Short mmCIF file of C-alpha atoms in Angstrom, two decimals:
data_model
loop_
_atom_site.label_atom_id
_atom_site.label_comp_id
_atom_site.label_asym_id
_atom_site.label_seq_id
_atom_site.Cartn_x
_atom_site.Cartn_y
_atom_site.Cartn_z
CA MET A 456 97.87 165.89 -27.36
CA ASP A 457 101.64 165.34 -27.28
CA SER A 458 103.57 164.58 -30.53
CA GLU A 459 105.84 161.42 -30.48
CA ARG A 460 108.01 162.73 -33.33
CA TYR A 461 108.20 166.16 -32.31
CA GLN A 462 108.57 167.69 -28.82
CA TRP A 463 105.14 169.28 -29.41
CA SER A 464 101.88 169.48 -27.68
CA TYR A 465 98.65 170.16 -29.40
CA GLN A 466 95.35 171.68 -28.02
CA SER A 467 92.16 172.14 -29.71
CA ALA A 468 89.08 174.29 -28.53
CA ILE A 469 85.40 173.62 -29.56
CA PRO A 470 82.55 175.75 -28.52
CA LYS A 471 80.53 173.98 -25.83
CA ILE A 472 77.24 174.46 -27.84
CA GLU A 473 78.73 172.09 -30.65
CA PHE A 474 78.42 169.24 -28.23
CA TYR A 475 74.76 169.55 -27.44
CA ARG A 476 73.67 170.67 -30.94
CA LEU A 477 72.57 167.14 -32.14
CA PRO A 478 70.78 165.99 -28.88
CA LEU A 479 69.04 169.41 -28.60
CA LEU A 480 67.92 168.90 -32.13
CA ILE A 481 66.57 165.40 -31.46
CA VAL A 482 64.90 166.63 -28.24
CA ARG A 483 63.26 169.50 -30.21
CA TYR A 484 62.04 167.31 -32.89
CA THR A 485 60.76 164.60 -30.38
CA PHE A 486 58.79 167.41 -28.52
CA VAL A 487 57.24 168.63 -31.72
CA CYS A 488 56.31 165.05 -32.72
CA ILE A 489 54.63 164.30 -29.29
CA LEU A 490 52.64 167.69 -29.51
CA LEU A 491 51.59 166.80 -33.04
CA VAL A 492 50.72 163.21 -32.28
CA THR A 493 48.83 164.59 -29.11
CA PHE A 494 46.86 167.05 -31.20
CA LEU A 495 45.93 164.45 -33.84
CA GLY A 496 44.87 161.96 -31.16
CA ILE A 497 42.54 164.79 -29.71
CA LEU A 498 41.18 165.46 -33.15
CA LEU A 499 40.51 161.90 -33.96
CA ALA A 500 38.98 161.18 -30.51
CA TYR A 501 36.88 164.38 -30.94
CA ALA A 502 35.74 163.28 -34.47
CA ALA A 503 34.91 159.70 -33.35
CA THR A 504 33.13 160.97 -30.23
CA ARG A 505 31.00 163.47 -32.33
CA LEU A 506 30.41 160.58 -35.03
CA SER A 507 29.11 158.17 -32.10
CA TYR A 508 27.09 161.01 -30.74
CA ARG A 509 25.37 161.61 -34.15
CA ASN A 510 24.89 157.89 -34.54
CA PHE A 511 23.16 157.77 -30.92
CA GLU A 512 21.03 160.87 -31.89
CA THR A 513 19.96 159.19 -35.15
CA LEU A 514 19.05 156.06 -33.16
CA GLN A 515 17.15 157.98 -30.66
CA GLU A 516 15.26 160.04 -33.44
CA LEU A 517 14.59 156.68 -35.45
CA MET A 518 13.04 155.00 -32.27
CA GLU A 519 11.01 158.08 -31.41
CA ALA A 520 9.76 158.47 -35.08
CA ALA A 521 8.78 154.76 -35.07
CA ARG A 522 7.16 155.07 -31.64
CA GLU A 523 5.15 158.13 -32.85
CA GLY A 524 4.28 156.31 -36.11
CA LYS A 525 6.28 158.57 -38.40
CA ASP A 526 7.57 157.78 -41.75
CA ILE A 527 11.01 156.42 -41.22
CA HIS A 528 11.97 155.84 -44.96
CA GLU A 529 13.83 159.45 -44.89
CA TYR A 530 16.55 157.78 -42.45
CA GLU A 531 18.88 156.57 -45.16
CA VAL A 532 22.15 154.89 -44.30
CA LYS A 533 24.96 154.44 -46.70
CA GLU A 534 26.80 151.12 -46.97
CA SER A 535 29.75 151.11 -44.69
CA SER A 536 31.52 148.67 -42.18
CA ASP A 537 30.59 150.80 -39.31
CA TYR A 538 28.61 148.92 -36.66
CA PHE A 539 26.40 151.89 -35.83
CA ALA A 540 25.36 151.87 -39.64
CA TYR A 541 24.63 148.33 -39.54
CA ILE A 542 22.56 148.62 -36.44
CA THR A 543 20.69 151.57 -37.92
CA ARG A 544 20.00 149.60 -41.30
CA GLN A 545 18.75 146.74 -39.17
CA MET A 546 16.41 148.70 -37.08
CA ILE A 547 15.14 150.62 -40.17
CA GLN A 548 14.62 147.26 -41.78
CA ASN A 549 12.83 145.94 -38.76
CA PHE A 550 10.55 148.90 -38.26
CA ILE A 551 9.58 148.87 -42.15
CA GLU A 552 8.85 145.36 -41.93
CA GLN A 553 6.78 145.80 -38.80
CA ASP A 554 5.05 148.94 -40.31
CA PHE A 555 4.41 146.81 -43.46
CA LEU A 556 2.79 144.11 -41.29
CA ARG A 557 0.76 146.38 -39.32
CA VAL A 558 -0.61 147.95 -42.69
CA GLN A 559 -1.23 144.72 -43.90
CA LEU A 560 -3.12 143.66 -40.81
CA SER A 561 -5.14 146.89 -40.81
CA GLU A 562 -6.04 146.12 -44.59
CA ARG A 563 -7.25 142.73 -43.89
CA LYS A 564 -9.42 143.75 -40.90
CA TYR A 565 -10.81 146.56 -43.24
CA LYS A 566 -11.42 143.86 -45.94
CA LEU A 567 -12.86 141.62 -43.63
CA ARG A 568 -15.34 143.97 -42.27
CA ALA A 569 -16.23 145.12 -45.68
CA THR A 570 -16.79 141.70 -47.06
CA GLU A 571 -18.79 140.92 -43.99
CA LEU A 572 -20.92 143.92 -44.69
CA LEU A 573 -21.17 143.20 -48.26
CA ALA A 574 -22.04 139.59 -47.60
CA MET A 575 -24.89 140.71 -45.36
CA GLN A 576 -26.13 143.22 -48.08
CA SER A 577 -25.70 140.68 -50.90
CA GLN A 578 -27.92 138.37 -48.80
CA MET A 579 -30.65 140.97 -47.92
CA ASN A 580 -30.91 142.45 -51.45
CA PRO A 581 -31.51 139.28 -53.44
CA HIS A 582 -33.97 137.88 -50.96
CA PHE A 583 -35.89 141.14 -51.07
CA LEU A 584 -35.67 141.11 -54.82
CA TYR A 585 -36.85 137.51 -54.87
CA ASN A 586 -39.84 137.99 -52.67
CA THR A 587 -40.68 141.07 -54.67
CA LEU A 588 -40.58 139.29 -57.90
CA GLU A 589 -42.90 136.61 -56.47
CA THR A 590 -45.16 139.25 -55.47
CA VAL A 591 -45.13 140.78 -58.94
CA ASN A 592 -45.84 137.36 -60.65
CA TRP A 593 -48.92 137.02 -58.50
CA LYS A 594 -50.03 140.29 -59.10
CA ILE A 595 -49.83 139.85 -62.78
CA MET A 596 -51.72 136.61 -62.87
CA GLU A 597 -54.48 138.21 -60.60
CA GLN A 598 -54.78 141.11 -63.18
CA THR A 599 -54.88 139.06 -66.23
CA GLY A 600 -56.16 135.92 -64.87
CA LYS A 601 -53.94 133.74 -66.88
CA ARG A 602 -50.27 133.07 -67.39
CA THR A 603 -48.42 135.50 -69.64
CA ALA A 604 -44.90 135.92 -71.02
CA ALA A 605 -44.13 138.23 -67.98
CA ASN A 606 -44.85 135.42 -65.44
CA ASP A 607 -42.37 133.07 -67.59
CA MET A 608 -39.75 135.83 -67.40
CA LEU A 609 -40.33 136.41 -63.59
CA GLU A 610 -40.33 132.70 -62.88
CA ASP A 611 -36.92 132.15 -64.84
CA LEU A 612 -35.39 135.38 -63.21
CA SER A 613 -36.36 133.88 -59.77
CA GLU A 614 -34.79 130.45 -60.38
CA ILE A 615 -31.64 132.28 -61.29
CA LEU A 616 -31.94 134.44 -57.89
CA VAL A 617 -32.39 131.11 -56.09
CA TYR A 618 -29.21 129.51 -57.66
CA SER A 619 -27.19 132.76 -56.95
CA LEU A 620 -28.27 132.89 -53.33
CA ASP A 621 -26.85 129.52 -52.47
CA GLU A 622 -23.55 129.84 -50.46
CA ARG A 623 -21.82 126.96 -52.30
CA GLU A 624 -19.32 128.26 -54.84
CA GLN A 625 -19.95 125.16 -57.18
CA ALA A 626 -22.87 123.40 -58.80
CA THR A 627 -23.26 120.48 -61.26
CA LEU A 628 -23.34 121.11 -64.90
CA GLU A 629 -26.86 120.01 -64.90
CA GLN A 630 -27.77 122.99 -62.78
CA GLU A 631 -25.50 125.35 -64.69
CA ILE A 632 -27.23 124.32 -68.03
CA HIS A 633 -30.64 124.79 -66.27
CA VAL A 634 -29.79 128.30 -65.14
CA THR A 635 -28.24 129.29 -68.53
CA GLU A 636 -31.50 127.96 -70.23
CA CYS A 637 -33.63 130.24 -68.02
CA TYR A 638 -31.43 133.07 -68.93
CA ILE A 639 -31.82 132.21 -72.62
CA LYS A 640 -35.70 132.20 -72.20
CA ILE A 641 -35.33 135.71 -70.66
CA LEU A 642 -33.12 136.85 -73.79
CA LYS A 643 -35.54 135.36 -76.36
CA GLU A 644 -38.34 137.36 -74.89
CA ARG A 645 -36.43 140.50 -75.23
CA TYR A 646 -34.67 139.80 -78.79
CA GLY A 647 -37.29 137.31 -80.19
CA GLU A 648 -35.91 134.96 -82.69
CA LEU A 649 -32.60 136.88 -83.09
CA PHE A 650 -30.52 133.93 -82.12
CA LEU A 651 -30.78 129.98 -81.62
CA VAL A 652 -28.73 127.97 -79.08
CA GLU A 653 -27.58 124.47 -79.81
CA TRP A 654 -26.31 122.13 -76.82
CA SER A 655 -23.85 119.31 -77.44
CA TYR A 656 -23.09 117.04 -74.43
CA GLU A 657 -23.30 113.50 -73.19
CA GLU A 658 -25.41 112.81 -70.05
CA GLU A 659 -22.23 111.66 -68.23
CA VAL A 660 -20.97 115.33 -67.89
CA LEU A 661 -24.25 116.53 -66.02
CA ALA A 662 -22.80 115.53 -62.78
CA ILE A 663 -19.54 117.11 -62.86
CA PRO A 664 -19.12 120.25 -60.52
CA VAL A 665 -17.98 123.48 -61.82
CA VAL A 666 -17.90 127.02 -60.45
CA LYS A 667 -21.33 128.68 -60.71
CA PHE A 668 -22.06 131.11 -63.53
CA VAL A 669 -19.53 129.77 -66.13
CA LEU A 670 -21.90 129.29 -68.97
CA GLN A 671 -24.11 132.30 -68.72
CA PRO A 672 -21.31 135.26 -69.19
CA LEU A 673 -20.06 133.35 -72.18
CA LEU A 674 -23.29 133.08 -73.56
CA GLU A 675 -24.16 136.85 -72.75
CA ASN A 676 -20.65 137.63 -74.44
CA ALA A 677 -21.90 135.74 -77.63
CA VAL A 678 -25.13 137.51 -77.72
CA ASN A 679 -24.05 141.17 -76.83
CA HIS A 680 -20.54 141.30 -78.73
CA GLY A 681 -21.46 138.66 -81.50
CA ILE A 682 -24.98 138.25 -82.55
CA ARG A 683 -26.43 141.63 -82.00
CA GLU A 684 -23.83 143.25 -83.91
CA LYS A 685 -24.23 140.75 -86.85
CA GLU A 686 -25.94 142.28 -89.90
CA GLY A 687 -28.91 139.99 -91.26
CA GLY A 688 -29.86 136.49 -90.55
CA THR A 689 -30.54 134.45 -87.49
CA GLY A 690 -27.66 134.10 -85.23
CA ARG A 691 -26.39 130.49 -84.14
CA ILE A 692 -24.77 129.87 -80.66
CA ARG A 693 -23.50 126.26 -80.18
CA ILE A 694 -22.41 125.21 -76.58
CA LYS A 695 -20.39 122.16 -76.75
CA ILE A 696 -19.17 120.26 -73.39
CA PHE A 697 -16.99 117.17 -73.31
CA VAL A 698 -14.34 115.50 -71.11
CA LYS A 699 -11.03 114.81 -72.54
CA GLY A 700 -8.57 112.84 -70.24
CA GLU A 701 -9.06 114.60 -66.75
CA LYS A 702 -10.15 117.86 -68.00
CA LEU A 703 -13.67 119.38 -68.87
CA HIS A 704 -13.83 121.33 -72.09
CA ILE A 705 -16.54 123.86 -72.72
CA HIS A 706 -16.61 125.46 -76.14
CA VAL A 707 -19.06 128.50 -76.96
CA VAL A 708 -19.14 129.14 -80.73
CA ASP A 709 -21.22 131.93 -82.47
CA ASN A 710 -21.61 132.96 -86.01
CA GLY A 711 -21.63 136.62 -84.95
CA ALA A 712 -19.90 139.68 -86.11
CA GLY A 713 -16.34 138.38 -84.84
CA ILE A 714 -13.59 140.45 -83.33
CA GLU A 715 -11.17 142.37 -85.34
CA LYS A 716 -7.41 141.43 -85.10
CA GLU A 717 -6.03 144.24 -83.29
CA LYS A 718 -8.90 144.09 -80.74
CA LEU A 719 -8.57 140.35 -80.41
CA THR A 720 -4.85 140.69 -79.61
CA ARG A 721 -5.56 143.27 -76.70
CA LEU A 722 -8.34 140.89 -75.38
CA ARG A 723 -6.00 137.96 -75.14
CA LYS A 724 -3.18 140.10 -73.62
CA GLY A 725 -5.68 141.35 -70.89
CA LEU A 726 -6.72 137.56 -70.17
CA GLU A 727 -3.15 136.78 -69.74
CA GLU A 728 -2.29 139.74 -67.48
CA GLY A 729 -5.47 139.54 -65.60
CA ARG A 730 -6.66 143.07 -66.51
CA LEU A 731 -10.17 144.04 -66.88
CA GLY A 732 -10.89 145.48 -70.15
CA ASP A 733 -13.46 148.05 -71.31
CA SER A 734 -15.53 145.47 -72.99
CA HIS A 735 -16.24 141.83 -72.65
CA ILE A 736 -16.32 142.24 -69.01
CA GLY A 737 -18.15 138.82 -68.31
CA ILE A 738 -15.23 136.95 -70.03
CA PHE A 739 -12.72 138.85 -67.90
CA ASN A 740 -14.64 137.98 -64.59
CA THR A 741 -15.21 134.34 -65.52
CA ASN A 742 -11.57 133.82 -66.41
CA LYS A 743 -10.58 135.63 -63.01
CA ARG A 744 -12.84 133.31 -61.09
CA LEU A 745 -11.64 130.22 -62.85
CA GLN A 746 -7.97 131.17 -62.12
CA LEU A 747 -8.91 131.68 -58.47
CA ALA A 748 -10.85 128.40 -58.29
CA TYR A 749 -8.65 126.16 -60.34
CA GLY A 750 -5.10 127.81 -60.64
CA GLU A 751 -2.95 128.22 -63.62
CA SER A 752 -3.98 124.79 -64.99
CA CYS A 753 -7.48 126.27 -65.94
CA GLN A 754 -7.08 128.15 -69.52
CA MET A 755 -9.43 130.22 -71.58
CA LYS A 756 -8.85 130.72 -75.08
CA ILE A 757 -10.59 132.93 -77.67
CA THR A 758 -10.30 132.73 -81.51
CA SER A 759 -12.20 134.94 -83.71
CA ARG A 760 -12.44 136.20 -87.20
CA LYS A 761 -14.14 139.20 -88.32
CA GLY A 762 -17.43 138.61 -90.13
CA GLU A 763 -17.31 135.03 -89.37
CA GLY A 764 -17.85 134.47 -85.60
CA THR A 765 -16.02 133.72 -82.39
CA VAL A 766 -14.93 130.78 -80.37
CA VAL A 767 -14.34 130.77 -76.60
CA MET A 768 -12.76 127.65 -75.28
CA LEU A 769 -12.52 126.76 -71.58
CA VAL A 770 -10.34 124.06 -70.22
CA ILE A 771 -10.93 123.09 -66.51
CA PRO A 772 -9.01 120.47 -64.68
CA MET A 773 -10.86 117.78 -62.91
CA SER A 774 -10.26 115.25 -60.18
CA ARG A 775 -11.49 111.54 -60.21
CA ASN A 776 -13.73 112.04 -57.17
CA GLU A 777 -15.41 115.31 -58.31
CA VAL A 778 -18.48 113.37 -59.71
CA GLU A 779 -19.02 111.52 -56.64
CA THR A 780 -18.67 114.65 -54.63
CA ALA A 781 -21.15 116.43 -56.80
CA LYS A 782 -23.83 113.66 -56.30
CA ASN A 783 -23.67 114.09 -52.49
CA ASP A 784 -23.14 117.83 -52.27
CA THR A 785 -25.95 119.36 -54.47
CA PHE A 786 -28.95 121.67 -53.95
CA SER A 787 -32.23 121.68 -55.64
CA LEU A 788 -33.55 124.46 -57.85
CA ASN A 789 -37.09 123.53 -57.34
#
């Protein structure tokens, strides 16, 4: 470079490497970045491929386990946005639902078969028992030459069997009362004058249909858990039947031993929860049958006081055409 002021000439010398230092540095860093990105890409691709492979393996194992009928509840999938996890969860849910439905179907088939066998057995055994009772009845009369208390008991028991053998689930209150009186006669032959039964009802209620064997378990409960445990005196049981509004009310009142407060609390709780207690089985079974027949609108209430007696109250819903239905759809006990 020439100087304008002086007659001088300047020259400079720079090493050649200095001109390429920055470009070489940029090229080096670029190459390293390319290698790093390539490695990371390969690593991510491997991880994604391995995860997808595991997911496919899980799906394959799941389908094979379901096909072989094995338990698939052990295949737990964590909540995530991964579509494989979503597919797996849906498959497990579908297989579980199908398995549940299959189990339900098997149980229904088994219960249906068991019900059919029990129904056939229940038809055979009472008929055999009824015929046997009739034979015993005639044999007693043949040996004694006259009617005895045993003949009366056998006839009452035969009427109860005829009543139970009918396939209809309902009967009129008149038939219920008749069968209950047969049961009372049998108890009186057994216990003598241990108790007296008083009936209170209007004739209009006799045609009302109810589930069979509603009165007998309540009476049995009053005798076994009330009158028999009472000390001294003749027990009294009053059965009151009346209609209020569109509901049938049945009250069974006894002056027996009564129920202790704690035991009464457990009894009421068992009725509310539908659990069968260790005692008062007839009460629990009756309440369960009424709930199945009439739904939750049917109520059973129990009040009692130790040493004074017990009251069992039933409230059964009625429909307006039930009386007419009962008149046209009844069977004879004769």
